[in-house]
Amino acid sequence: MRILVLGSGAREHALCWKLKQSTLVSKLFCAPGNAGVGMVAELIDLIPTDTKAVVVFALRERIDLVVVGPEGPLSVGVADALDKEHIPVFGPRKSAALLESSKAFAKEFMHRHGIPTARYAVFNADEELEARAFLRHANYPAVIKADGLAAGKGVIISQTEAEASHALDEIFNQRIFGEAGNRIVIEEYMEGEEASVFAITDGTAYAMLSTAQDHKRILDGDRGKNTGGMGAYAPAPIVTQAVMEQVEREILEPTLKGLREEGRIYRGVIYLGLMIRNNRARVVEYNVRFGDPEAEVVLPLIESDVADIMLKAAEGRLTEALPVKLFSASAVTVVIASQGYPDSYQTGETIHGLEEFTPKREIDEGTVVFHGATKMDGHNYVTAGGRVLAVTAVGYADDLKATITQAYNAVAQIGFNGAYYRSDIGKKALVQPVHESNG
Ligand code: AMP
Ligand code: GLY
């Protein structure tokens, strides 16, 4: 099988690393990838949102499967364009990717199909007066979200009406989220703990993957600015067997049924961002792809052949790949970022210590370093972005603590000028009752 992966982060490195382990894969390309991805795939200089270029490349290289990493290409219809040429693609069509690319669409979709989520109202930029009237009677804290894609940063939680009113002004008049803020969703604040659930689907059949928990804030103790994600662990003990059953019955199955009824073709992975309280989950958001850094912990826990699963999902015959087997193990990934991220930061810093992380060590110790943003400078890896590396450990299912230690032991061996990481990834799970965890 000849596979093309689209994207350039640690998620795509993890995807390529996992696909490379399949005996079915004869050739692996990644566009554009990064220096780390270059160790496992041939890098192609192509912009993933340039759907025409993706199709031309896939036809020329006789690609059997395109795996889409990020949401951007899906939201502009890369799956539709590939599908037109009968090239199997792991990733939903544009009309289904709206679940992520429009928060107003997602809320209305959940409302139509009775899927549990926070109460909400939607306002366009020309309805500022109506939005202000609504805020006068809202409960606080209230959550204000830009409708469009904003790289996880388009959410403002306001404690008072004055704060909410200021947020409205920033979105509609100062346009801090640009076009993404042409519409907003105002919603009820949900208390609880967040977790992510992933399922691979062909639109009808589905296979649950491991659950995971991200760490979105820059500082220890979930303080400071929001980032793309500073680390993750899997599975998440907060998602007990009972919660998982509720998620499948009340969220996942109605979502897939709703998509089918509305003629929105979904073949890929669906990511449910959940808020859990009193053993019940409600939807915070949908994503139409793997999370980053969640992919770095969810993918290593898949035992079955990922290339086989993804191809069968893309071809609408996922049932042939079921059941998808998972390892009974735990995984932890710690992101090493550039000092200053998520604001401005330096790049081009030489990275030390990576030479220790050979494939042999990967197999012996279950430790692997996925590259998020690196470049080659002569024989050296140098930093090339905010989230530079995702240092990942896989260990025993019933000893997350040891897996965390293993990840941090590896982190300690790697460095560059201004390297920054959180020191509490996974800690939250250690206070949960682990005997209820799912796999
Ligand atoms: P989103 O981009 O919709 O996932 O929102 C980003 C983050 O904002 C989420 O991961 C939550 O931490 C927080 N958030 C979003 N919506 C809500 C809500 N209704 N209640 C509480 N927190 C929320
Ligand atoms: N880590 C959060 C996301 O990928 O959206």
Tab-separated table of C-alpha atoms and ligand atoms in Angstrom:
chain	number	residue	atom	x	y	z
A	1	MET	CA	0.000	0.000	0.000
A	2	ARG	CA	1.252	3.498	-0.900
A	3	ILE	CA	0.163	6.061	1.678
A	4	LEU	CA	0.275	9.861	1.809
A	5	VAL	CA	-0.058	11.560	5.207
A	6	LEU	CA	-0.949	15.282	5.266
A	7	GLY	CA	0.354	17.574	8.020
A	8	SER	CA	3.547	18.573	9.773
A	9	GLY	CA	3.362	18.099	13.550
A	10	ALA	CA	4.114	15.485	16.187
A	11	ARG	CA	0.675	13.995	15.456
A	12	GLU	CA	1.762	13.333	11.877
A	13	HIS	CA	5.087	11.909	13.074
A	14	ALA	CA	3.123	9.514	15.303
A	15	LEU	CA	0.812	8.629	12.391
A	16	CYS	CA	3.769	7.895	10.081
A	17	TRP	CA	5.629	5.972	12.810
A	18	LYS	CA	2.576	3.799	13.406
A	19	LEU	CA	1.764	3.267	9.714
A	20	LYS	CA	5.395	2.364	9.037
A	21	GLN	CA	5.013	-0.641	11.385
A	22	SER	CA	2.397	-2.164	9.078
A	23	THR	CA	3.595	-4.927	6.749
A	24	LEU	CA	0.944	-3.707	4.286
A	25	VAL	CA	2.709	-0.395	3.712
A	26	SER	CA	5.261	-0.355	0.886
A	27	LYS	CA	5.726	3.415	0.568
A	28	LEU	CA	5.004	6.284	2.927
A	29	PHE	CA	4.962	9.984	2.004
A	30	CYS	CA	4.267	12.943	4.280
A	31	ALA	CA	3.446	16.457	3.094
A	32	PRO	CA	5.059	18.625	4.282
A	33	GLY	CA	6.177	16.778	7.478
A	34	ASN	CA	9.274	17.889	9.401
A	35	ALA	CA	12.808	16.626	10.024
A	36	GLY	CA	11.610	13.974	12.494
A	37	VAL	CA	8.936	12.703	10.125
A	38	GLY	CA	11.724	12.463	7.542
A	39	MET	CA	13.168	9.518	9.501
A	40	VAL	CA	10.112	7.381	8.685
A	41	ALA	CA	8.555	8.872	5.547
A	42	GLU	CA	9.585	10.612	2.341
A	43	LEU	CA	8.873	14.333	2.747
A	44	ILE	CA	6.927	16.080	0.001
A	45	ASP	CA	6.974	19.840	-0.392
A	46	LEU	CA	3.268	20.440	-0.759
A	47	ILE	CA	0.700	22.512	1.151
A	48	PRO	CA	-2.037	20.229	2.579
A	49	THR	CA	-4.812	22.817	2.025
A	50	ASP	CA	-3.899	23.032	-1.676
A	51	THR	CA	-6.423	20.349	-2.565
A	52	LYS	CA	-5.613	20.446	-6.276
A	53	ALA	CA	-1.911	19.810	-5.635
A	54	VAL	CA	-2.753	16.974	-3.238
A	55	VAL	CA	-4.931	15.269	-5.869
A	56	VAL	CA	-2.317	15.715	-8.623
A	57	PHE	CA	0.384	14.206	-6.386
A	58	ALA	CA	-1.825	11.313	-5.263
A	59	LEU	CA	-2.711	10.418	-8.852
A	60	ARG	CA	0.864	10.691	-10.083
A	61	GLU	CA	2.231	8.545	-7.241
A	62	ARG	CA	-0.626	6.006	-7.429
A	63	ILE	CA	-1.495	6.614	-3.758
A	64	ASP	CA	-3.795	3.963	-2.251
A	65	LEU	CA	-4.748	5.937	0.851
A	66	VAL	CA	-4.485	9.559	2.005
A	67	VAL	CA	-4.495	10.083	5.782
A	68	VAL	CA	-5.338	13.660	6.776
A	69	GLY	CA	-3.741	14.871	10.039
A	70	PRO	CA	-5.094	18.399	10.687
A	71	GLU	CA	-8.548	19.964	10.302
A	72	GLY	CA	-7.529	22.684	7.824
A	73	PRO	CA	-7.450	20.526	4.660
A	74	LEU	CA	-10.690	18.773	5.673
A	75	SER	CA	-12.495	22.076	6.183
A	76	VAL	CA	-11.590	23.146	2.618
A	77	GLY	CA	-12.714	19.845	1.104
A	78	VAL	CA	-9.584	17.765	0.502
A	79	ALA	CA	-11.597	14.572	1.135
A	80	ASP	CA	-14.228	15.615	-1.413
A	81	ALA	CA	-11.531	16.347	-4.038
A	82	LEU	CA	-9.772	12.998	-3.497
A	83	ASP	CA	-13.040	11.111	-3.432
A	84	LYS	CA	-13.956	12.539	-6.831
A	85	GLU	CA	-10.860	10.779	-8.208
A	86	HIS	CA	-11.712	7.571	-6.309
A	87	ILE	CA	-8.673	7.889	-4.058
A	88	PRO	CA	-9.501	6.471	-0.603
A	89	VAL	CA	-9.146	9.116	2.094
A	90	PHE	CA	-9.135	8.811	5.877
A	91	GLY	CA	-10.889	12.026	6.896
A	92	PRO	CA	-14.453	13.331	6.555
A	93	ARG	CA	-15.981	15.328	3.701
A	94	LYS	CA	-16.293	19.088	4.046
A	95	SER	CA	-20.004	18.887	4.943
A	96	ALA	CA	-19.157	16.619	7.912
A	97	ALA	CA	-15.992	18.536	8.875
A	98	LEU	CA	-18.370	21.400	9.733
A	99	LEU	CA	-18.672	19.677	13.120
A	100	GLU	CA	-15.294	21.242	13.848
A	101	SER	CA	-15.052	24.172	11.415
A	102	SER	CA	-18.296	25.792	12.641
A	103	LYS	CA	-19.143	25.764	16.331
A	104	ALA	CA	-22.615	27.156	15.552
A	105	PHE	CA	-23.189	24.264	13.145
A	106	ALA	CA	-21.994	21.767	15.767
A	107	LYS	CA	-24.346	23.164	18.418
A	108	GLU	CA	-27.321	23.178	16.049
A	109	PHE	CA	-26.459	19.635	14.922
A	110	MET	CA	-26.400	18.437	18.551
A	111	HIS	CA	-29.691	20.215	19.202
A	112	ARG	CA	-31.307	18.525	16.158
A	113	HIS	CA	-30.171	15.093	17.262
A	114	GLY	CA	-30.682	15.371	21.022
A	115	ILE	CA	-26.989	15.065	21.910
A	116	PRO	CA	-26.076	16.301	25.421
A	117	THR	CA	-24.146	19.593	25.438
A	118	ALA	CA	-24.285	23.021	27.113
A	119	ARG	CA	-27.303	25.278	26.369
A	120	TYR	CA	-26.411	27.949	23.814
A	121	ALA	CA	-27.431	30.819	21.558
A	122	VAL	CA	-25.913	31.899	18.214
A	123	PHE	CA	-25.443	35.504	17.055
A	124	ASN	CA	-24.109	37.006	13.822
A	125	ALA	CA	-21.898	40.103	13.757
A	126	ASP	CA	-24.931	42.240	12.806
A	127	GLU	CA	-26.807	41.048	15.908
A	128	GLU	CA	-24.608	42.707	18.500
A	129	LEU	CA	-27.575	44.389	20.221
A	130	GLU	CA	-29.425	41.092	20.520
A	131	ALA	CA	-26.269	39.439	21.878
A	132	ARG	CA	-25.911	42.170	24.504
A	133	ALA	CA	-29.555	41.783	25.530
A	134	PHE	CA	-28.970	38.040	25.867
A	135	LEU	CA	-25.895	38.616	28.060
A	136	ARG	CA	-27.935	40.783	30.420
A	137	HIS	CA	-29.977	37.726	31.430
A	138	ALA	CA	-27.329	35.022	31.052
A	139	ASN	CA	-25.890	32.972	33.907
A	140	TYR	CA	-22.224	33.523	34.784
A	141	PRO	CA	-19.614	32.367	34.090
A	142	ALA	CA	-20.662	32.379	30.427
A	143	VAL	CA	-18.631	31.004	27.523
A	144	ILE	CA	-18.256	32.988	24.292
A	145	LYS	CA	-16.832	31.205	21.250
A	146	ALA	CA	-15.873	32.322	17.781
A	147	ASP	CA	-17.769	30.201	15.251
A	148	GLY	CA	-14.846	29.438	12.944
A	149	LEU	CA	-11.478	27.694	13.259
A	150	ALA	CA	-9.232	29.515	15.736
A	151	ALA	CA	-6.601	26.891	16.609
A	152	GLY	CA	-8.225	26.185	19.988
A	153	LYS	CA	-7.909	29.829	21.021
A	154	GLY	CA	-11.340	31.189	20.065
A	155	VAL	CA	-12.953	30.681	23.468
A	156	ILE	CA	-13.455	33.357	26.154
A	157	ILE	CA	-14.838	32.461	29.564
A	158	SER	CA	-16.434	35.532	31.171
A	159	GLN	CA	-17.137	35.757	34.897
A	160	THR	CA	-19.428	38.796	34.695
A	161	GLU	CA	-21.670	40.613	32.225
A	162	ALA	CA	-19.073	43.394	31.965
A	163	GLU	CA	-16.403	40.893	30.937
A	164	ALA	CA	-18.733	39.251	28.453
A	165	SER	CA	-19.638	42.607	26.986
A	166	HIS	CA	-15.952	43.424	26.572
A	167	ALA	CA	-15.415	40.059	24.870
A	168	LEU	CA	-18.217	40.831	22.413
A	169	ASP	CA	-16.543	44.098	21.555
A	170	GLU	CA	-13.209	42.362	20.993
A	171	ILE	CA	-14.739	39.766	18.682
A	172	PHE	CA	-17.205	41.868	16.684
A	173	ASN	CA	-15.449	45.263	16.618
A	174	GLN	CA	-11.734	44.686	17.245
A	175	ARG	CA	-12.048	41.393	15.344
A	176	ILE	CA	-9.455	39.538	17.435
A	177	PHE	CA	-10.468	36.244	15.814
A	178	GLY	CA	-10.783	37.726	12.298
A	179	GLU	CA	-13.290	35.998	10.004
A	180	ALA	CA	-13.711	33.193	12.543
A	181	GLY	CA	-15.574	35.737	14.706
A	182	ASN	CA	-18.241	36.648	12.125
A	183	ARG	CA	-20.580	34.552	14.219
A	184	ILE	CA	-20.416	33.618	17.873
A	185	VAL	CA	-21.847	30.981	20.150
A	186	ILE	CA	-22.676	31.993	23.708
A	187	GLU	CA	-23.044	28.993	25.943
A	188	GLU	CA	-23.568	27.857	29.465
A	189	TYR	CA	-20.423	27.114	31.462
A	190	MET	CA	-20.052	23.418	32.256
A	191	GLU	CA	-18.408	22.280	35.475
A	192	GLY	CA	-16.486	19.027	35.545
A	193	GLU	CA	-13.387	17.345	34.229
A	194	GLU	CA	-12.476	17.208	30.543
A	195	ALA	CA	-11.510	14.073	28.637
A	196	SER	CA	-11.271	13.063	25.013
A	197	VAL	CA	-12.755	9.996	23.369
A	198	PHE	CA	-11.649	8.793	19.936
A	199	ALA	CA	-13.385	6.461	17.514
A	200	ILE	CA	-12.482	5.367	14.012
A	201	THR	CA	-15.559	5.134	11.802
A	202	ASP	CA	-16.726	4.592	8.246
A	203	GLY	CA	-19.906	6.478	9.090
A	204	THR	CA	-21.780	3.389	10.281
A	205	ALA	CA	-19.459	0.959	12.049
A	206	TYR	CA	-17.000	2.298	14.570
A	207	ALA	CA	-14.088	1.171	16.730
A	208	MET	CA	-13.321	2.864	20.035
A	209	LEU	CA	-9.688	3.814	20.601
A	210	SER	CA	-8.123	4.685	23.937
A	211	THR	CA	-9.443	7.703	25.809
A	212	ALA	CA	-6.979	10.481	26.650
A	213	GLN	CA	-6.551	13.720	28.532
A	214	ASP	CA	-4.753	16.761	27.171
A	215	HIS	CA	-3.088	19.572	29.191
A	216	LYS	CA	-4.059	22.746	27.352
A	217	ARG	CA	-2.540	25.421	29.573
A	218	ILE	CA	1.086	26.499	29.401
A	219	LEU	CA	1.845	26.335	33.170
A	220	ASP	CA	1.779	23.582	35.775
A	221	GLY	CA	-1.504	23.210	37.637
A	222	ASP	CA	-3.489	24.185	34.501
A	223	ARG	CA	-2.622	27.847	34.842
A	224	GLY	CA	-1.609	30.443	32.251
A	225	LYS	CA	-2.452	30.751	28.586
A	226	ASN	CA	-4.131	28.199	26.393
A	227	THR	CA	-1.865	26.320	23.998
A	228	GLY	CA	-2.341	23.634	21.364
A	229	GLY	CA	-1.595	21.124	24.141
A	230	MET	CA	1.446	20.636	26.390
A	231	GLY	CA	1.153	16.913	27.024
A	232	ALA	CA	-1.295	14.064	27.309
A	233	TYR	CA	-1.811	10.653	28.793
A	234	ALA	CA	-3.945	7.647	27.942
A	235	PRO	CA	-6.222	6.119	28.968
A	236	ALA	CA	-8.123	8.674	31.079
A	237	PRO	CA	-9.497	7.011	34.236
A	238	ILE	CA	-12.286	9.600	34.496
A	239	VAL	CA	-13.906	7.837	31.521
A	240	THR	CA	-15.131	4.803	33.396
A	241	GLN	CA	-16.842	1.873	31.714
A	242	ALA	CA	-20.210	3.403	32.642
A	243	VAL	CA	-19.294	6.794	31.176
A	244	MET	CA	-18.038	5.096	28.023
A	245	GLU	CA	-21.339	3.275	27.568
A	246	GLN	CA	-23.229	6.545	27.950
A	247	VAL	CA	-20.901	8.243	25.450
A	248	GLU	CA	-21.477	5.538	22.845
A	249	ARG	CA	-25.244	5.413	23.334
A	250	GLU	CA	-26.042	9.109	23.816
A	251	ILE	CA	-23.259	10.842	21.877
A	252	LEU	CA	-21.323	8.752	19.368
A	253	GLU	CA	-24.141	6.670	17.895
A	254	PRO	CA	-26.593	9.602	17.555
A	255	THR	CA	-23.788	11.664	15.975
A	256	LEU	CA	-23.074	9.033	13.326
A	257	LYS	CA	-26.785	8.496	12.706
A	258	GLY	CA	-27.338	12.260	12.412
A	259	LEU	CA	-24.492	12.569	9.918
A	260	ARG	CA	-25.913	9.712	7.818
A	261	GLU	CA	-29.439	11.159	7.873
A	262	GLU	CA	-28.108	14.507	6.721
A	263	GLY	CA	-25.991	12.912	3.972
A	264	ARG	CA	-22.654	14.008	5.434
A	265	ILE	CA	-20.033	11.370	4.651
A	266	TYR	CA	-17.726	10.698	7.590
A	267	ARG	CA	-14.852	8.275	7.183
A	268	GLY	CA	-11.992	8.859	9.568
A	269	VAL	CA	-11.469	9.453	13.247
A	270	ILE	CA	-13.939	11.416	15.343
A	271	TYR	CA	-12.717	13.122	18.488
A	272	LEU	CA	-15.289	13.898	21.162
A	273	GLY	CA	-14.157	16.599	23.587
A	274	LEU	CA	-16.206	15.902	26.712
A	275	MET	CA	-16.993	17.457	30.062
A	276	ILE	CA	-17.638	14.802	32.681
A	277	ARG	CA	-19.464	15.364	35.915
A	278	ASN	CA	-21.247	12.907	38.201
A	279	ASN	CA	-20.453	10.089	35.771
A	280	ARG	CA	-22.150	11.775	32.825
A	281	ALA	CA	-20.502	13.242	29.753
A	282	ARG	CA	-21.614	16.232	27.698
A	283	VAL	CA	-19.971	17.459	24.497
A	284	VAL	CA	-17.656	20.481	24.718
A	285	GLU	CA	-16.560	20.188	21.106
A	286	TYR	CA	-16.163	17.867	18.164
A	287	ASN	CA	-12.900	17.539	16.295
A	288	VAL	CA	-12.778	15.716	12.981
A	289	ARG	CA	-9.213	14.399	13.332
A	290	PHE	CA	-6.793	13.101	15.939
A	291	GLY	CA	-5.770	15.556	18.650
A	292	ASP	CA	-2.203	16.766	18.973
A	293	PRO	CA	-0.737	15.724	21.477
A	294	GLU	CA	-3.479	13.095	22.069
A	295	ALA	CA	-2.467	11.188	18.909
A	296	GLU	CA	0.990	10.633	20.385
A	297	VAL	CA	-0.541	8.581	23.230
A	298	VAL	CA	-3.587	7.074	21.491
A	299	LEU	CA	-1.823	5.678	18.406
A	300	PRO	CA	0.901	3.718	20.275
A	301	LEU	CA	-1.854	1.891	22.185
A	302	ILE	CA	-3.404	0.390	19.030
A	303	GLU	CA	-2.384	-3.242	18.613
A	304	SER	CA	-4.200	-3.979	15.338
A	305	ASP	CA	-2.726	-2.933	11.972
A	306	VAL	CA	-3.487	0.782	11.631
A	307	ALA	CA	-3.004	0.888	7.847
A	308	ASP	CA	-5.544	-1.899	7.445
A	309	ILE	CA	-8.052	-0.171	9.756
A	310	MET	CA	-7.668	3.207	8.082
A	311	LEU	CA	-7.995	1.819	4.544
A	312	LYS	CA	-11.094	-0.161	5.453
A	313	ALA	CA	-12.651	2.858	7.179
A	314	ALA	CA	-11.854	4.988	4.118
A	315	GLU	CA	-13.481	2.403	1.841
A	316	GLY	CA	-16.634	2.100	3.947
A	317	ARG	CA	-15.936	-1.475	5.053
A	318	LEU	CA	-14.635	-0.989	8.576
A	319	THR	CA	-16.604	-4.029	9.821
A	320	GLU	CA	-13.965	-6.180	8.071
A	321	ALA	CA	-11.297	-4.730	10.394
A	322	LEU	CA	-13.246	-5.275	13.619
A	323	PRO	CA	-12.577	-5.867	16.411
A	324	VAL	CA	-9.759	-3.346	16.656
A	325	LYS	CA	-7.414	-4.541	19.394
A	326	LEU	CA	-5.755	-2.186	21.877
A	327	PHE	CA	-2.730	-2.845	24.068
A	328	SER	CA	-3.428	-2.971	27.759
A	329	ALA	CA	-0.879	-0.263	28.556
A	330	SER	CA	-0.585	3.378	29.535
A	331	ALA	CA	1.075	6.134	27.513
A	332	VAL	CA	2.342	9.590	28.427
A	333	THR	CA	3.650	12.343	26.168
A	334	VAL	CA	5.417	15.492	27.361
A	335	VAL	CA	5.698	18.376	24.911
A	336	ILE	CA	8.979	20.301	24.898
A	337	ALA	CA	8.214	23.796	23.628
A	338	SER	CA	10.239	26.876	22.732
A	339	GLN	CA	10.525	29.473	25.504
A	340	GLY	CA	7.815	32.092	24.950
A	341	TYR	CA	5.268	29.785	23.299
A	342	PRO	CA	2.267	30.300	22.836
A	343	ASP	CA	3.430	33.880	22.155
A	344	SER	CA	6.572	34.690	20.159
A	345	TYR	CA	9.702	32.535	20.453
A	346	GLN	CA	13.085	31.881	18.841
A	347	THR	CA	13.681	29.123	16.323
A	348	GLY	CA	16.873	27.600	14.906
A	349	GLU	CA	18.150	26.375	18.298
A	350	THR	CA	20.275	23.223	18.113
A	351	ILE	CA	18.647	20.238	19.837
A	352	HIS	CA	20.912	17.974	21.931
A	353	GLY	CA	20.365	14.410	23.071
A	354	LEU	CA	18.165	13.093	20.265
A	355	GLU	CA	20.874	10.703	19.054
A	356	GLU	CA	20.170	8.568	22.165
A	357	PHE	CA	16.660	7.805	20.934
A	358	THR	CA	17.383	4.983	18.525
A	359	PRO	CA	14.763	2.474	17.294
A	360	LYS	CA	16.455	-0.104	19.541
A	361	ARG	CA	15.787	1.976	22.623
A	362	GLU	CA	12.227	2.493	21.419
A	363	ILE	CA	11.687	-1.275	21.444
A	364	ASP	CA	13.635	-2.001	24.654
A	365	GLU	CA	12.234	0.810	26.761
A	366	GLY	CA	9.042	1.939	25.047
A	367	THR	CA	10.276	5.501	24.685
A	368	VAL	CA	9.902	7.429	21.436
A	369	VAL	CA	10.375	11.070	20.534
A	370	PHE	CA	7.913	12.507	18.025
A	371	HIS	CA	8.984	15.728	16.353
A	372	GLY	CA	6.512	18.596	16.284
A	373	ALA	CA	8.601	21.282	14.641
A	374	THR	CA	12.194	20.516	13.685
A	375	LYS	CA	14.492	21.132	10.742
A	376	MET	CA	17.890	19.777	9.726
A	377	ASP	CA	20.788	22.201	9.860
A	378	GLY	CA	23.714	20.214	8.479
A	379	HIS	CA	23.802	17.115	10.698
A	380	ASN	CA	21.892	18.739	13.563
A	381	TYR	CA	18.235	18.904	14.366
A	382	VAL	CA	17.180	22.482	15.118
A	383	THR	CA	13.920	23.910	16.477
A	384	ALA	CA	11.438	25.216	13.904
A	385	GLY	CA	8.279	26.111	15.841
A	386	GLY	CA	6.518	26.392	19.193
A	387	ARG	CA	5.809	22.799	20.121
A	388	VAL	CA	9.131	21.222	19.162
A	389	LEU	CA	9.065	17.633	20.462
A	390	ALA	CA	6.582	15.234	22.055
A	391	VAL	CA	8.538	12.820	24.254
A	392	THR	CA	6.437	9.698	24.641
A	393	ALA	CA	6.593	6.685	26.952
A	394	VAL	CA	4.510	3.518	26.893
A	395	GLY	CA	4.336	1.418	30.066
A	396	TYR	CA	2.195	-0.844	32.180
A	397	ALA	CA	-1.557	-0.187	32.253
A	398	ASP	CA	-1.721	-0.291	36.026
A	399	ASP	CA	1.337	1.872	36.637
A	400	LEU	CA	0.813	5.268	35.049
A	401	LYS	CA	3.174	6.725	37.632
A	402	ALA	CA	6.068	4.670	36.252
A	403	THR	CA	5.130	5.644	32.694
A	404	ILE	CA	5.205	9.319	33.691
A	405	THR	CA	8.651	8.847	35.257
A	406	GLN	CA	9.860	7.072	32.123
A	407	ALA	CA	8.705	9.987	29.945
A	408	TYR	CA	10.380	12.580	32.191
A	409	ASN	CA	13.626	10.548	32.331
A	410	ALA	CA	13.739	10.824	28.549
A	411	VAL	CA	12.842	14.539	28.636
A	412	ALA	CA	15.806	15.128	30.965
A	413	GLN	CA	18.208	13.835	28.325
A	414	ILE	CA	17.058	16.240	25.613
A	415	GLY	CA	17.650	19.948	25.486
A	416	PHE	CA	17.986	23.130	23.511
A	417	ASN	CA	18.385	26.761	24.372
A	418	GLY	CA	15.065	27.885	25.916
A	419	ALA	CA	13.481	24.420	26.115
A	420	TYR	CA	10.307	24.574	28.230
A	421	TYR	CA	7.965	21.835	29.425
A	422	ARG	CA	5.337	21.287	32.079
A	423	SER	CA	6.445	19.118	34.962
A	424	ASP	CA	3.002	17.765	35.943
A	425	ILE	CA	1.761	15.889	32.882
A	426	GLY	CA	-0.452	12.974	33.960
A	427	LYS	CA	-0.463	13.922	37.640
A	428	LYS	CA	-4.214	14.522	37.597
A	429	ALA	CA	-4.869	10.855	36.812
A	430	LEU	CA	-2.894	9.608	39.810
A	431	VAL	CA	-5.578	10.767	42.208
A	432	GLN	CA	-8.349	8.947	40.284
A	433	PRO	CA	-9.443	5.423	41.179
A	434	VAL	CA	-7.464	3.553	38.518
A	435	HIS	CA	-9.369	0.273	38.958
A	436	GLU	CA	-12.261	1.797	37.010
A	437	SER	CA	-10.171	2.795	33.994
A	438	ASN	CA	-11.046	1.529	30.544
A	439	GLY	CA	-8.718	0.435	27.777
B	1	AMP	P1	-13.264	24.412	22.546
B	1	AMP	O1	-12.384	25.077	21.522
B	1	AMP	O2	-14.716	24.534	22.262
B	1	AMP	O3	-12.820	23.023	22.857
B	1	AMP	O4	-12.973	25.169	23.917
B	1	AMP	C1	-11.672	25.257	24.431
B	1	AMP	C2	-11.681	25.011	25.913
B	1	AMP	O5	-12.538	25.942	26.575
B	1	AMP	C3	-12.234	23.651	26.289
B	1	AMP	O6	-11.269	22.662	26.215
B	1	AMP	C4	-12.700	23.905	27.708
B	1	AMP	O7	-11.602	23.862	28.601
B	1	AMP	C5	-13.200	25.311	27.648
B	1	AMP	N1	-14.659	25.321	27.394
B	1	AMP	C6	-15.266	25.426	26.205
B	1	AMP	N2	-16.607	25.401	26.316
B	1	AMP	C7	-16.864	25.275	27.643
B	1	AMP	C8	-18.066	25.216	28.419
B	1	AMP	N3	-19.271	25.295	27.860
B	1	AMP	N4	-17.937	25.078	29.746
B	1	AMP	C9	-16.719	25.027	30.334
B	1	AMP	N5	-15.555	25.112	29.666
B	1	AMP	C10	-15.615	25.230	28.330
B	2	GLY	N1	-5.000	18.899	21.698
B	2	GLY	C1	-6.209	19.491	21.295
B	2	GLY	C2	-6.482	19.399	19.871
B	2	GLY	O1	-5.775	18.757	19.113
B	2	GLY	O2	-7.469	19.980	19.434
